[in-house]
Every structure is written in C-alpha cells, then in structure tokens.
mmCIF file of C-alpha atoms in Angstrom:
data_model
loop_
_atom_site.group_PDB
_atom_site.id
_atom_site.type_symbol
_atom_site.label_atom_id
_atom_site.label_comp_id
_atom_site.label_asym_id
_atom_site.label_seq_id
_atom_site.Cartn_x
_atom_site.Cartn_y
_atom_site.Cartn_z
ATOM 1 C CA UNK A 1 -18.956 -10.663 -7.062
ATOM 2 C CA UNK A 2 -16.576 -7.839 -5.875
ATOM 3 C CA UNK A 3 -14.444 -7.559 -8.638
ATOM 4 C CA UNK A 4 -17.869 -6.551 -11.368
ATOM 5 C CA UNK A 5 -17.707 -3.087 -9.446
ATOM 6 C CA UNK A 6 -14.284 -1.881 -10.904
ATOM 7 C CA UNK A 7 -12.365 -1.868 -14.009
ATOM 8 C CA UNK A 8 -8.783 -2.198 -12.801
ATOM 9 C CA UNK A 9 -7.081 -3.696 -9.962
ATOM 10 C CA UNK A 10 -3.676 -1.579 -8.655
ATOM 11 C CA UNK A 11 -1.996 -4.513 -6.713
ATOM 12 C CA UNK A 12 0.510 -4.473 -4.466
ATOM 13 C CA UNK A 13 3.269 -7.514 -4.905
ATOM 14 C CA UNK A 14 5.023 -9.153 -1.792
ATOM 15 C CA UNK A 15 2.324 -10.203 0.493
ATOM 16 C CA UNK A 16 -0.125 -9.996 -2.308
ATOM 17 C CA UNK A 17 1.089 -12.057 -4.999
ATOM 18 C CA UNK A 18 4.178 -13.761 -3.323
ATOM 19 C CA UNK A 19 5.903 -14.019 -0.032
ATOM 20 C CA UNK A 20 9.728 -14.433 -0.277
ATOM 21 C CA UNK A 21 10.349 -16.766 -3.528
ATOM 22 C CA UNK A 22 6.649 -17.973 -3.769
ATOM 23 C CA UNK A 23 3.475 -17.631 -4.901
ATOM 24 C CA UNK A 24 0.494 -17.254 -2.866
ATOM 25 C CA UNK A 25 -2.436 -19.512 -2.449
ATOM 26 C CA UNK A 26 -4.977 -18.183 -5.079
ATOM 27 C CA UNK A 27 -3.088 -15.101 -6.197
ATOM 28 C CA UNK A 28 -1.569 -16.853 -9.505
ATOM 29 C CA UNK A 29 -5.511 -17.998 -10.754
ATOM 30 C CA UNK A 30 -7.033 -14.933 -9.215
ATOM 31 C CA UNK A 31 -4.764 -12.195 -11.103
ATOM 32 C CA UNK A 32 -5.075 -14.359 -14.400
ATOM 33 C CA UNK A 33 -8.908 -14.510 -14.357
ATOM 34 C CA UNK A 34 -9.701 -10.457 -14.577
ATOM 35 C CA UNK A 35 -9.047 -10.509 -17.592
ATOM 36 C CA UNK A 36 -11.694 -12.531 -18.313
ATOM 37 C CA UNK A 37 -13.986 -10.417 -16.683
ATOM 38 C CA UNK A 38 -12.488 -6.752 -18.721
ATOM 39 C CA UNK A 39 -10.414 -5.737 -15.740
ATOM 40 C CA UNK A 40 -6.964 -4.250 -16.653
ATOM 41 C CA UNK A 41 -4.304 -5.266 -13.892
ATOM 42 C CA UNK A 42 -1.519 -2.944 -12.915
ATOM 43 C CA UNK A 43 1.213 -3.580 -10.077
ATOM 44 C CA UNK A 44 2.704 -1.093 -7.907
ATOM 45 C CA UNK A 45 5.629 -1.491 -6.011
ATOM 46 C CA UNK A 46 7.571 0.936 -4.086
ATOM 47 C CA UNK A 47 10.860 -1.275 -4.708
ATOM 48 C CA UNK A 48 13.099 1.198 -6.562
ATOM 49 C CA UNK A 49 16.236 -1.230 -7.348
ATOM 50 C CA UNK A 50 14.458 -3.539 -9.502
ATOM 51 C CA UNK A 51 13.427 -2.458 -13.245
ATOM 52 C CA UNK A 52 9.347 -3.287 -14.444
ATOM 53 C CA UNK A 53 10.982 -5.917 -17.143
ATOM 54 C CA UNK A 54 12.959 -7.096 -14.132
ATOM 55 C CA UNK A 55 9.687 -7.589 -12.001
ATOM 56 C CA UNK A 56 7.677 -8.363 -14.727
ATOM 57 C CA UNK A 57 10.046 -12.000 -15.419
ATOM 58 C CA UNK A 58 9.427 -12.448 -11.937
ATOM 59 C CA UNK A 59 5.780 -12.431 -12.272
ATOM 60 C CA UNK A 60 5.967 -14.704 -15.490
ATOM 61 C CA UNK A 61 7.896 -17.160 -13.924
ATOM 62 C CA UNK A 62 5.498 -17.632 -10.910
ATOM 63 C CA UNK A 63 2.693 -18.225 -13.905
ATOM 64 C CA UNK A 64 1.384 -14.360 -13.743
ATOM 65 C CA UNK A 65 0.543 -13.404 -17.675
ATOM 66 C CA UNK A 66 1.925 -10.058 -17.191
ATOM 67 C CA UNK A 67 4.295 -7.534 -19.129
ATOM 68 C CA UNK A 68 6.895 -4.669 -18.337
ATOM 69 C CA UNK A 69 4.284 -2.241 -19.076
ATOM 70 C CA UNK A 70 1.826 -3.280 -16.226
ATOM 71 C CA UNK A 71 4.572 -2.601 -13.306
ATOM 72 C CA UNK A 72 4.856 1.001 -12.098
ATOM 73 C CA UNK A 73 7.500 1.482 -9.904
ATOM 74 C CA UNK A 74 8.653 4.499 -7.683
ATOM 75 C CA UNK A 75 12.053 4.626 -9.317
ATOM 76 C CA UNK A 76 10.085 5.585 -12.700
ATOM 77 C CA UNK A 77 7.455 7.904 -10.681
ATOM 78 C CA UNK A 78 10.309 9.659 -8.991
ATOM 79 C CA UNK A 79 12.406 10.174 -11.980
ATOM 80 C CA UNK A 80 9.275 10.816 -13.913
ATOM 81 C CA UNK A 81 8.112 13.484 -11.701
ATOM 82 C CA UNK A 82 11.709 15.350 -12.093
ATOM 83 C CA UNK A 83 11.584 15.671 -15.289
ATOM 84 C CA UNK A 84 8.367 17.365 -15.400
ATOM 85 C CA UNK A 85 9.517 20.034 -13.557
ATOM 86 C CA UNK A 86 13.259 20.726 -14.751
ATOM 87 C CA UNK A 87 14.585 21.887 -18.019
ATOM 88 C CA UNK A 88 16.489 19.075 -20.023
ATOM 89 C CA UNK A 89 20.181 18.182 -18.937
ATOM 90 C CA UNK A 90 19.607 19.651 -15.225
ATOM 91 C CA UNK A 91 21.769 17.877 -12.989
ATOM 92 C CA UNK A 92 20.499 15.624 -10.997
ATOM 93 C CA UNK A 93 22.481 13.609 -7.486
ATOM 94 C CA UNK A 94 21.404 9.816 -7.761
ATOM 95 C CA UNK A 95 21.135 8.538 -4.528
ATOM 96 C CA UNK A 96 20.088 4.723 -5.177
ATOM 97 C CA UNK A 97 20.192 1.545 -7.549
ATOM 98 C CA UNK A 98 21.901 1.379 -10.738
ATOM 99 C CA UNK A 99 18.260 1.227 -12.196
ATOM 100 C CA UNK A 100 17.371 4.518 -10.737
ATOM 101 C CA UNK A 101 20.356 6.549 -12.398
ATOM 102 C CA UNK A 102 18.969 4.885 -15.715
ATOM 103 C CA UNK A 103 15.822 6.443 -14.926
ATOM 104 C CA UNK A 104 16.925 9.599 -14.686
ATOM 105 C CA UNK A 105 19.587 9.579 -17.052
ATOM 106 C CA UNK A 106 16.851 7.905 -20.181
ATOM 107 C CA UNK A 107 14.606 11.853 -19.295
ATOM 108 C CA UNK A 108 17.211 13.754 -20.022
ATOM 109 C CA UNK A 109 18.865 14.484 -17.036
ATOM 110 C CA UNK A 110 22.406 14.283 -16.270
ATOM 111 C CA UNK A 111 23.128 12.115 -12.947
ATOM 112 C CA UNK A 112 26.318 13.577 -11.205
ATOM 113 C CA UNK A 113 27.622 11.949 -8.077
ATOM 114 C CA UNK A 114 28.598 14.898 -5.770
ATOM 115 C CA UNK A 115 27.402 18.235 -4.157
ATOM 116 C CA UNK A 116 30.591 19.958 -5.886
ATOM 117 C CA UNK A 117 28.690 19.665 -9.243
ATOM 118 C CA UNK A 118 26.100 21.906 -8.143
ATOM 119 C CA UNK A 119 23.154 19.596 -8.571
ATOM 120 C CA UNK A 120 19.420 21.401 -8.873
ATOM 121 C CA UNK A 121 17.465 18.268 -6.856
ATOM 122 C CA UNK A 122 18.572 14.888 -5.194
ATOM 123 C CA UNK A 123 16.576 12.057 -5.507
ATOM 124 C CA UNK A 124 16.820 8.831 -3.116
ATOM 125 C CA UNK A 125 15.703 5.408 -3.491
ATOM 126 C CA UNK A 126 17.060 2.272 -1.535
ATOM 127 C CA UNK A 127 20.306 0.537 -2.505
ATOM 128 C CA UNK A 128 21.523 -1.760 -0.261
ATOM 129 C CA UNK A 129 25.149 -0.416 -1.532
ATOM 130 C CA UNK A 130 23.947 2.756 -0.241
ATOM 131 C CA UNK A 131 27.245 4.338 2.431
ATOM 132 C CA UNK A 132 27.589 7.375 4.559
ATOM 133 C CA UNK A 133 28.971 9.253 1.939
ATOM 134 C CA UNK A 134 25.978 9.292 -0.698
ATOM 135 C CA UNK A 135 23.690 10.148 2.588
ATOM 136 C CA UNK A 136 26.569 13.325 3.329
ATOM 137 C CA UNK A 137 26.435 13.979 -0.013
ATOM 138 C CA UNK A 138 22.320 14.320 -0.487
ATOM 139 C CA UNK A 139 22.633 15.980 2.362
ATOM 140 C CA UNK A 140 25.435 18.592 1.675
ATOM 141 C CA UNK A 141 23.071 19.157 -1.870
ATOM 142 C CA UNK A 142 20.042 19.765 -0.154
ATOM 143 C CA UNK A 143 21.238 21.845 2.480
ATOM 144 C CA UNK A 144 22.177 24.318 -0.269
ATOM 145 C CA UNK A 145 19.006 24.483 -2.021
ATOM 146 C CA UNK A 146 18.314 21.500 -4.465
ATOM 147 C CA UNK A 147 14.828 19.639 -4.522
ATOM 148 C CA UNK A 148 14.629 16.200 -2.951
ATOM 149 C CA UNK A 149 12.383 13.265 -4.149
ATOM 150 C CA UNK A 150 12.375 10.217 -2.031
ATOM 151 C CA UNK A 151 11.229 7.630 -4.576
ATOM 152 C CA UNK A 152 9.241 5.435 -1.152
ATOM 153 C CA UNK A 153 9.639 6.037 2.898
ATOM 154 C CA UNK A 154 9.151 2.415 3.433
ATOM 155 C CA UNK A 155 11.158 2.122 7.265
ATOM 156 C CA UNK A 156 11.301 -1.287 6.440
ATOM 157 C CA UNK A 157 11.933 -4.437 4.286
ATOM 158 C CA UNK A 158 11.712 -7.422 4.215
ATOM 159 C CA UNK A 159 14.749 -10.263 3.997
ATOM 160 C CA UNK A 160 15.015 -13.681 4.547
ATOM 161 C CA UNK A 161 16.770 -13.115 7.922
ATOM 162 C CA UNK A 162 14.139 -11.029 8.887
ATOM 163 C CA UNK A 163 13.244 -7.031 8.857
ATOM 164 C CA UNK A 164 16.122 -4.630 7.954
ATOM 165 C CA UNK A 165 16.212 -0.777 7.279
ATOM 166 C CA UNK A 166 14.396 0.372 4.172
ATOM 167 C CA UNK A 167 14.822 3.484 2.532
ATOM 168 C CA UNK A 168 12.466 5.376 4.964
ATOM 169 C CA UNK A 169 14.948 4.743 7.603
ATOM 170 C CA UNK A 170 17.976 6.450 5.006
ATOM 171 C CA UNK A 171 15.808 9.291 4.283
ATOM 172 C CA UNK A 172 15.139 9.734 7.602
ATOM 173 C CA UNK A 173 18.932 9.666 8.523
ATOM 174 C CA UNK A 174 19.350 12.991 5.638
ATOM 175 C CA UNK A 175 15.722 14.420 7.184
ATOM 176 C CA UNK A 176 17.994 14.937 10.565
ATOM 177 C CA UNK A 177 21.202 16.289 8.712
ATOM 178 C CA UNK A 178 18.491 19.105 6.559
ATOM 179 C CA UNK A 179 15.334 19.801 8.357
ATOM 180 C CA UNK A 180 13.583 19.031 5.196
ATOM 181 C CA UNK A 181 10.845 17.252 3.903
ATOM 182 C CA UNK A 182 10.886 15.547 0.831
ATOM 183 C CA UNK A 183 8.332 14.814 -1.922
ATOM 184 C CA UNK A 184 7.653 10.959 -1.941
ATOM 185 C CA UNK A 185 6.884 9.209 -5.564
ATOM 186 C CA UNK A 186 5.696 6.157 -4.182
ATOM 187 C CA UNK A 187 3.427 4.522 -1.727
ATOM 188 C CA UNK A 188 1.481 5.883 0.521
ATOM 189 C CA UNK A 189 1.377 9.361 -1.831
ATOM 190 C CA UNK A 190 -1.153 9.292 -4.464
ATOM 191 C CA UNK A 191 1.200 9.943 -7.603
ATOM 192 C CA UNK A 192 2.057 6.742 -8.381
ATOM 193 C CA UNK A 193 -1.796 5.147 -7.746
ATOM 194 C CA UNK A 194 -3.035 7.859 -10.317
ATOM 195 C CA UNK A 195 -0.384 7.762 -12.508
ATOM 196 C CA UNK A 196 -0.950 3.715 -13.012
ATOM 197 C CA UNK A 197 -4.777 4.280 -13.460
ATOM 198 C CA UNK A 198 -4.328 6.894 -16.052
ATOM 199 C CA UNK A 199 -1.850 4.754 -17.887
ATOM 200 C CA UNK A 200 -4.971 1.987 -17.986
ATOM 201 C CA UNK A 201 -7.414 4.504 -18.958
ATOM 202 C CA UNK A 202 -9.345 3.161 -15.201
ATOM 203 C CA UNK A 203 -11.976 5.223 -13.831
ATOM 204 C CA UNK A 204 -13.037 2.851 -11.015
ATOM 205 C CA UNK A 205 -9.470 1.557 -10.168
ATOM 206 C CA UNK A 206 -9.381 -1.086 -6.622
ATOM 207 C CA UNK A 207 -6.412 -1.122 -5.046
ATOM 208 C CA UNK A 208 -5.605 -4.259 -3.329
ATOM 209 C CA UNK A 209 -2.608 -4.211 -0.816
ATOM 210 C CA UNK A 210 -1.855 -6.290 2.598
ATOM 211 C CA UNK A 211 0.024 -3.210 4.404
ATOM 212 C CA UNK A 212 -2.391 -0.429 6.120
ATOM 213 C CA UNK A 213 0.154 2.275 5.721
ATOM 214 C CA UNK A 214 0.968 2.313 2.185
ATOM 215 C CA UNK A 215 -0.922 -0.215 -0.030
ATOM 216 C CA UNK A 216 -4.409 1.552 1.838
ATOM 217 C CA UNK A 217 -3.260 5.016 2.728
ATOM 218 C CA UNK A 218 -2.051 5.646 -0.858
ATOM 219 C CA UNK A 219 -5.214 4.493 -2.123
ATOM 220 C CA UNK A 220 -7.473 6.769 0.065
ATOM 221 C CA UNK A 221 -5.147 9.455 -1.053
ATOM 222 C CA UNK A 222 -5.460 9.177 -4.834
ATOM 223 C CA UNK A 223 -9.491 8.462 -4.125
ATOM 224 C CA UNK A 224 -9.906 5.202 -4.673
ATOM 225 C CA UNK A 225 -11.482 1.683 -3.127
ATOM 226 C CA UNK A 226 -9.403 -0.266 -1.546
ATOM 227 C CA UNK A 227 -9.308 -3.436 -0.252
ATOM 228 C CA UNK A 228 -6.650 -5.055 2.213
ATOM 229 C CA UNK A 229 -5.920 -8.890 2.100
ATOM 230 C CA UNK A 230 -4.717 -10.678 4.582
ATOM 231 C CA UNK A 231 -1.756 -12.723 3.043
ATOM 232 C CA UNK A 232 0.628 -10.224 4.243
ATOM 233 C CA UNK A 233 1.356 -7.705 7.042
ATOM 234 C CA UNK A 234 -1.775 -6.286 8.313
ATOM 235 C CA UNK A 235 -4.206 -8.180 10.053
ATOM 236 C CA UNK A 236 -8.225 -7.709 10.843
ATOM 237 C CA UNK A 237 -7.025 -6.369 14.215
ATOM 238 C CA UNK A 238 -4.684 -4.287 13.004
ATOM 239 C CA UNK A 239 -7.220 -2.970 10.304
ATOM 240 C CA UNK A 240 -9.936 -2.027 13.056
ATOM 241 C CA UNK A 241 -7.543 -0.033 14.862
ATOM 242 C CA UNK A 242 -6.742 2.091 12.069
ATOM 243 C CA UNK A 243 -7.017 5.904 11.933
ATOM 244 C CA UNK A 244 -9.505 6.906 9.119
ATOM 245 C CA UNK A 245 -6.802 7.297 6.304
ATOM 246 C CA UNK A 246 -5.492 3.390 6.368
ATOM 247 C CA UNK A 247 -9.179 1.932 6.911
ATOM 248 C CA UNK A 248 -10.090 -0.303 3.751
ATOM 249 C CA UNK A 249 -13.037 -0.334 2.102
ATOM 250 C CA UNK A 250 -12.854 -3.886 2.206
ATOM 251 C CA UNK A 251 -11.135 -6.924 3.901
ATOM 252 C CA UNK A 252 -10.751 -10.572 2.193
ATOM 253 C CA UNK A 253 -8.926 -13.719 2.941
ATOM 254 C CA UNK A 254 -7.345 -14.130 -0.368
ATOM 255 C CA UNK A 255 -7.169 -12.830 -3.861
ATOM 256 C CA UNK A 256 -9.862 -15.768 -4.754
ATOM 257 C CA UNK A 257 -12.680 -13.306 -2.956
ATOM 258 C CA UNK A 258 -12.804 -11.203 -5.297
ATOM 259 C CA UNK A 259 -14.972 -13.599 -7.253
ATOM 260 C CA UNK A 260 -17.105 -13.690 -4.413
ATOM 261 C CA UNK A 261 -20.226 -11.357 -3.155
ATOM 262 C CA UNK A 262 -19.255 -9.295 -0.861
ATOM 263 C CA UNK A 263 -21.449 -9.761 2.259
ATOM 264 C CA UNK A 264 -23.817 -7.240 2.981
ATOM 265 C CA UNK A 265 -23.218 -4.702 5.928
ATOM 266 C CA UNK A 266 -26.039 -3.951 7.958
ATOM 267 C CA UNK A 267 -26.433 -1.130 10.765
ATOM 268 C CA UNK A 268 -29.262 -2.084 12.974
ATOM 269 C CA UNK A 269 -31.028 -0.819 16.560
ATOM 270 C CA UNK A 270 -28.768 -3.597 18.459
ATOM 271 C CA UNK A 271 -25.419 -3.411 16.447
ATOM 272 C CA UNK A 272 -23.975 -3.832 12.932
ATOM 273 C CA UNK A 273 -24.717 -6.980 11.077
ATOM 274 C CA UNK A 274 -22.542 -8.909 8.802
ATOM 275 C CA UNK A 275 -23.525 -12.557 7.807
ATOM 276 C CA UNK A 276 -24.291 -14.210 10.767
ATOM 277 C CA UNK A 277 -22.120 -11.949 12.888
ATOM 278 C CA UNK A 278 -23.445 -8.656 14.957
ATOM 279 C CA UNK A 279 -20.865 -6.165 16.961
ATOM 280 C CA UNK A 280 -21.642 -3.255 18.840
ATOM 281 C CA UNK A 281 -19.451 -0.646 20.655
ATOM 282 C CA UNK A 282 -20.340 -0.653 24.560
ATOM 283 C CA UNK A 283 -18.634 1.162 27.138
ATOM 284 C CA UNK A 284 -15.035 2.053 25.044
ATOM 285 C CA UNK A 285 -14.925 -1.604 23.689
ATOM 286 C CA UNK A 286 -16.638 -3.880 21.188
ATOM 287 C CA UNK A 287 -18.873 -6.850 21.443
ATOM 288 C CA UNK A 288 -18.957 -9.306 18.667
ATOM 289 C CA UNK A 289 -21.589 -12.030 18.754
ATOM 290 C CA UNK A 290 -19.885 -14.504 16.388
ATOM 291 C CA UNK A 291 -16.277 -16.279 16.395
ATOM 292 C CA UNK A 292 -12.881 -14.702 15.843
ATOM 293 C CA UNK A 293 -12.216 -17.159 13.013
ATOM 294 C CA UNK A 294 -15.132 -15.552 11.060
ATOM 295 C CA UNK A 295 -13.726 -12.704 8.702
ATOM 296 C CA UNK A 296 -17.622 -11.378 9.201
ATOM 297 C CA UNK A 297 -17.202 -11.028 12.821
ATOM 298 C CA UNK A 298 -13.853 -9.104 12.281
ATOM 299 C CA UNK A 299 -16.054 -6.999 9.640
ATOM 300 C CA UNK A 300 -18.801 -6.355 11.796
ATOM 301 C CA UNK A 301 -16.329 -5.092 14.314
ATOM 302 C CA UNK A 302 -14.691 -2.862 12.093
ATOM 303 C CA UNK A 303 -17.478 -1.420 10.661
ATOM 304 C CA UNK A 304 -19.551 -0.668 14.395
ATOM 305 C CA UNK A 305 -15.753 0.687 15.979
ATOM 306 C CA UNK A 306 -15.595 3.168 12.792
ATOM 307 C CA UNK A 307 -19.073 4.257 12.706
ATOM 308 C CA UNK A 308 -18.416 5.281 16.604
ATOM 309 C CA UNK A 309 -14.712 6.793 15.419
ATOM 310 C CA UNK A 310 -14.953 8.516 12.489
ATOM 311 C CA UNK A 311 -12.113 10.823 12.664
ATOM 312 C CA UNK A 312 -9.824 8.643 14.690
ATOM 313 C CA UNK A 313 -6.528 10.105 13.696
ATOM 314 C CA UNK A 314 -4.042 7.448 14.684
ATOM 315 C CA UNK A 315 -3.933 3.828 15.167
ATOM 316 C CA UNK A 316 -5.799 2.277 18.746
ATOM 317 C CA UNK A 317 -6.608 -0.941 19.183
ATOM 318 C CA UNK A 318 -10.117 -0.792 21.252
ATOM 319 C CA UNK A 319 -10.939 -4.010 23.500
ATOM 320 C CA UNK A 320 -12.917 -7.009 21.733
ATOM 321 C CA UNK A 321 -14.605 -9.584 23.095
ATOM 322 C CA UNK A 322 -16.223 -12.631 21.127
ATOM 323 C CA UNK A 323 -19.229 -14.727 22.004
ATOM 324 C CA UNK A 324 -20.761 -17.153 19.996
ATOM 325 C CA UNK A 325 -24.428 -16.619 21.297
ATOM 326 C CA UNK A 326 -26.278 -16.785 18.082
ATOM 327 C CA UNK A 327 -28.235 -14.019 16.508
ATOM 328 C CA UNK A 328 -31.704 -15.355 17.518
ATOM 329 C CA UNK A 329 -30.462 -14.677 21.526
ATOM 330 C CA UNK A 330 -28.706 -11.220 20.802
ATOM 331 C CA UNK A 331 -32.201 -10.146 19.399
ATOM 332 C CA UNK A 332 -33.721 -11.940 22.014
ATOM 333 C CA UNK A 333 -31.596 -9.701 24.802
ATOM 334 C CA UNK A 334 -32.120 -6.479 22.603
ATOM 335 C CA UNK A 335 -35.782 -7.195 22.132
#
C-alpha cells in the first residue's frame, strides 16, 4: 500500500480532512488507521488566528484522535522563527489575531502596537479585524528598518459566502507601501514542513495536501513526497499543468488510497502506461487511450506531459484528448 513507504503523514486540513463544518468521506477512518500501521500524523495549517488546542477540539469533535501537539501552525512558526534570531524582550509590531500576539508575547518578546515604539521586526498574520491603520503601521515600521515575517501569503480563503482576501492579499497591500519582501513561516516555504517532521522524529515524512501551490510546493521545498488529493482545490487537470515545483509525487481520490497499491507507472516505446490507461505527447498535446473518469488515465497523462516538460516553470494547461480504444488496438497501431 502507499502509506508502508513513509513514517509520517504532514496533512493539510480544509479540503483534506473537512470542507466547511464537515468531515470528508474517508478522511476520519483514514487519519485514525496510521497509527496502526507506526505512522506519526502531524497537521499543518497556514491559519494563523486559530490556536493548535483550538484546532485540535475541532479535529476531536469530527472523530480525529488527535492532540494540541500534532497541529503546527504558522502563527507558532512565525513567532518561533523571531525568537531565534532576536535577543529576549525585543519589540516586536503584532500585526494579526489575538493568538498571534500570545505567540510572541509566551518567547519573550514584547508586542507593541505602533511604529513610535521603535519596533526591531513586524510580523503579519490574517485577522479579519485587521484595518488600514495596522497595514500603515507595519508599513511605517518596515520602511525604517525592522524585519518582517508574514506568518502565510495565502491570497485567499475560504468562507461560506464564497472566496475573500487572505492574508497574501494584506501583505501584498504593505509589499506596495515598502518594496520589501518578507520571510514567510508557513506554506508553501519549507520551515514549517521541516519543523513538523523534526518535532516527529520523521525521516520519510508524505505530505498530503489538495492545493498545488502550498500543500505541494512547500513539500518539494522542504524535500519531501507529496501527494495531492482531490477533495479540495486542485484537480488532475490542474495538477498536469503544473510547473515542476507544485507537481505531486502522487495523485489519489481520497485519504482511503493510501491503503491501497499504488499503480505502477510504466514508460514504454508507444507512451506511458498506467493500469489500463496509455498517454503520449503528440504534436504540443496529449493522447490518452482510456476514460477521463479513470484517475490512471489522468496519471498517465501527467506523467508522459512531465517527462516531455521537465523544467516547465509556470502553470500551462496542454490539450488532452481521451479515447477509449483499448490497449490491445493502441499496440496494435504502434506495432
């Protein structure tokens, strides 16, 4: 099965484990099992308003056996990574959550609330309390010298009335007032990915997101396998199109896979092979002999577009076209 290949499993939460208020099919029994089979869980969630014991009682009341100690946030990494680097009582602007000014505050730091008390760094995390001021005011610290951590640069998040600005799109707005970059705790950077796996003592970690440019690109960047399920955002179309960074190692329907063997992928004279399914690249665009409701023919295609792109550098959809021919008259037309 998939899973006997790694000793920990870094997963991602909404999309993963629950959309809006419930849990998804198979994630519940699938995230319970590992441990059954000697693989330590973590979650990682760029969400920087909500504590780990405040996630965690989520988790528990959806049926996940989980604790505090398994969630690693970005609030935590961001705070975390502050402290490492300045000397005890520095002060530190708080733009964010309630939550995040505890994290920084329980390291030692002292959390001011203006530029006028001369604060050595800024860090920024998404509060949907969050005015123009506290963006004027990370701005008015940075532009006279202090370090900026962005705890995530999500540009988006999810509500139940649909998409609305994430904290991305408010560091972005302080980006334009600076001309500055700033260190990012969370997803897609690595920190966060290889601080969880060092916490569980992992050396083959899998992280398992549904979102291409964070729950995949921060794996790649901390070096580990990855896997992308499709419960959430990304899709098997969207996955193919990817530029090498945000291309999984694997794709699955559902948490529940991971019990299962992972098909074998075959490169052959006539095409790549996967189950019953073959795609080649012809002409700027793939052919898939096999059906578009088979994850193997979405595989296959993957597998035969990245072979042909392997240093595609941002996303592009290629053309696809399915037939369902049968192996026997591919060969048959390949000799």
């Amino acid at each position: 099965m998939l899973i006997s290949g790694f000793d920990s499993v870094l997963s991602d939460l909404d999309g993963v484990v629950y959309a809006g208020p419930n849990a998804i099919d198979d994630a519940v029994e699938s995230l319970n099992t590992l441990a059954e089979v000697n693989v330590t869980l973590a979650f990682i969630t760029n969400n920087a308003g909500r504590s780990p014991m405040s996630v965690a009682a989520h988790l528990r009341q959806l049926g996940v056996k989980t604790s505090a100690e398994q969630v690693f946030g970005s609030a935590d990494a961001g705070a975390e990574m502050l402290a490492r680097e300045l000397n005890p009582g520095s002060k530190v602007l708080v733009v964010g959550s309630p939550y995040l000014r505890e994290c920084i505050a329980v390291r030692g730091l002292e959390v001011v609330e203006t530029h006028k008390d001369e604060p050595v760094a800024v860090i920024q995390g998404f509060d949907p309390d969050i005015s123009w001021t506290n963006l004027a005011e990370a701005s008015y610290a940075i532009n006279n010298g202090a370090a900026w951590v962005a705890t995530n640069t999500d540009l988006t998040i999810p509500r139940a009335e649909g998409l609305a600005p994430g904290n991305g799109s408010l560091v972005n707005a302080v980006k334009l007032a600076t001309s500055v970059e700033p260190r990012v705790a969370g997803k897609p950077e690595s920190y966060l990915f290889a601080r969880a796996a060092d916490r569980l003592d992992s050396q083959r970690p899998l992280v398992v997101g549904d979102r291409l440019d964070t729950d995949i690109l921060g794996g790649f960047r901390a070096g580990f396998s990855t896997v992308l399920v499709l419960t959430g955002v990304d899709t098997p179309r969207t996955a193919l199109g990817a530029p090498v960074e945000q291309r999984p190692n694997y794709l699955i329907n559902s948490l529940a896979d991971l019990y299962r063997p992972y098909p074998t992928i075959k490169v052959l004279g006539y095409g790549v092979q996967v189950g019953d399914a073959v795609a080649k690249v012809d002409h700027g665009a793939i052919e898939v002999t096999g059906s578009d409701q088979d994850l193997n023919a979405w595989r296959a295609a993957c597998h035969a577009w990245w072979l042909a792109h392997p240093r595609q550098s941002r996303h592009e959809e290629p053309e696809i076209r399915f037939t369902e021919r049968g192996l026997d008259a591919l060969r048959k037309v390949r000799g």
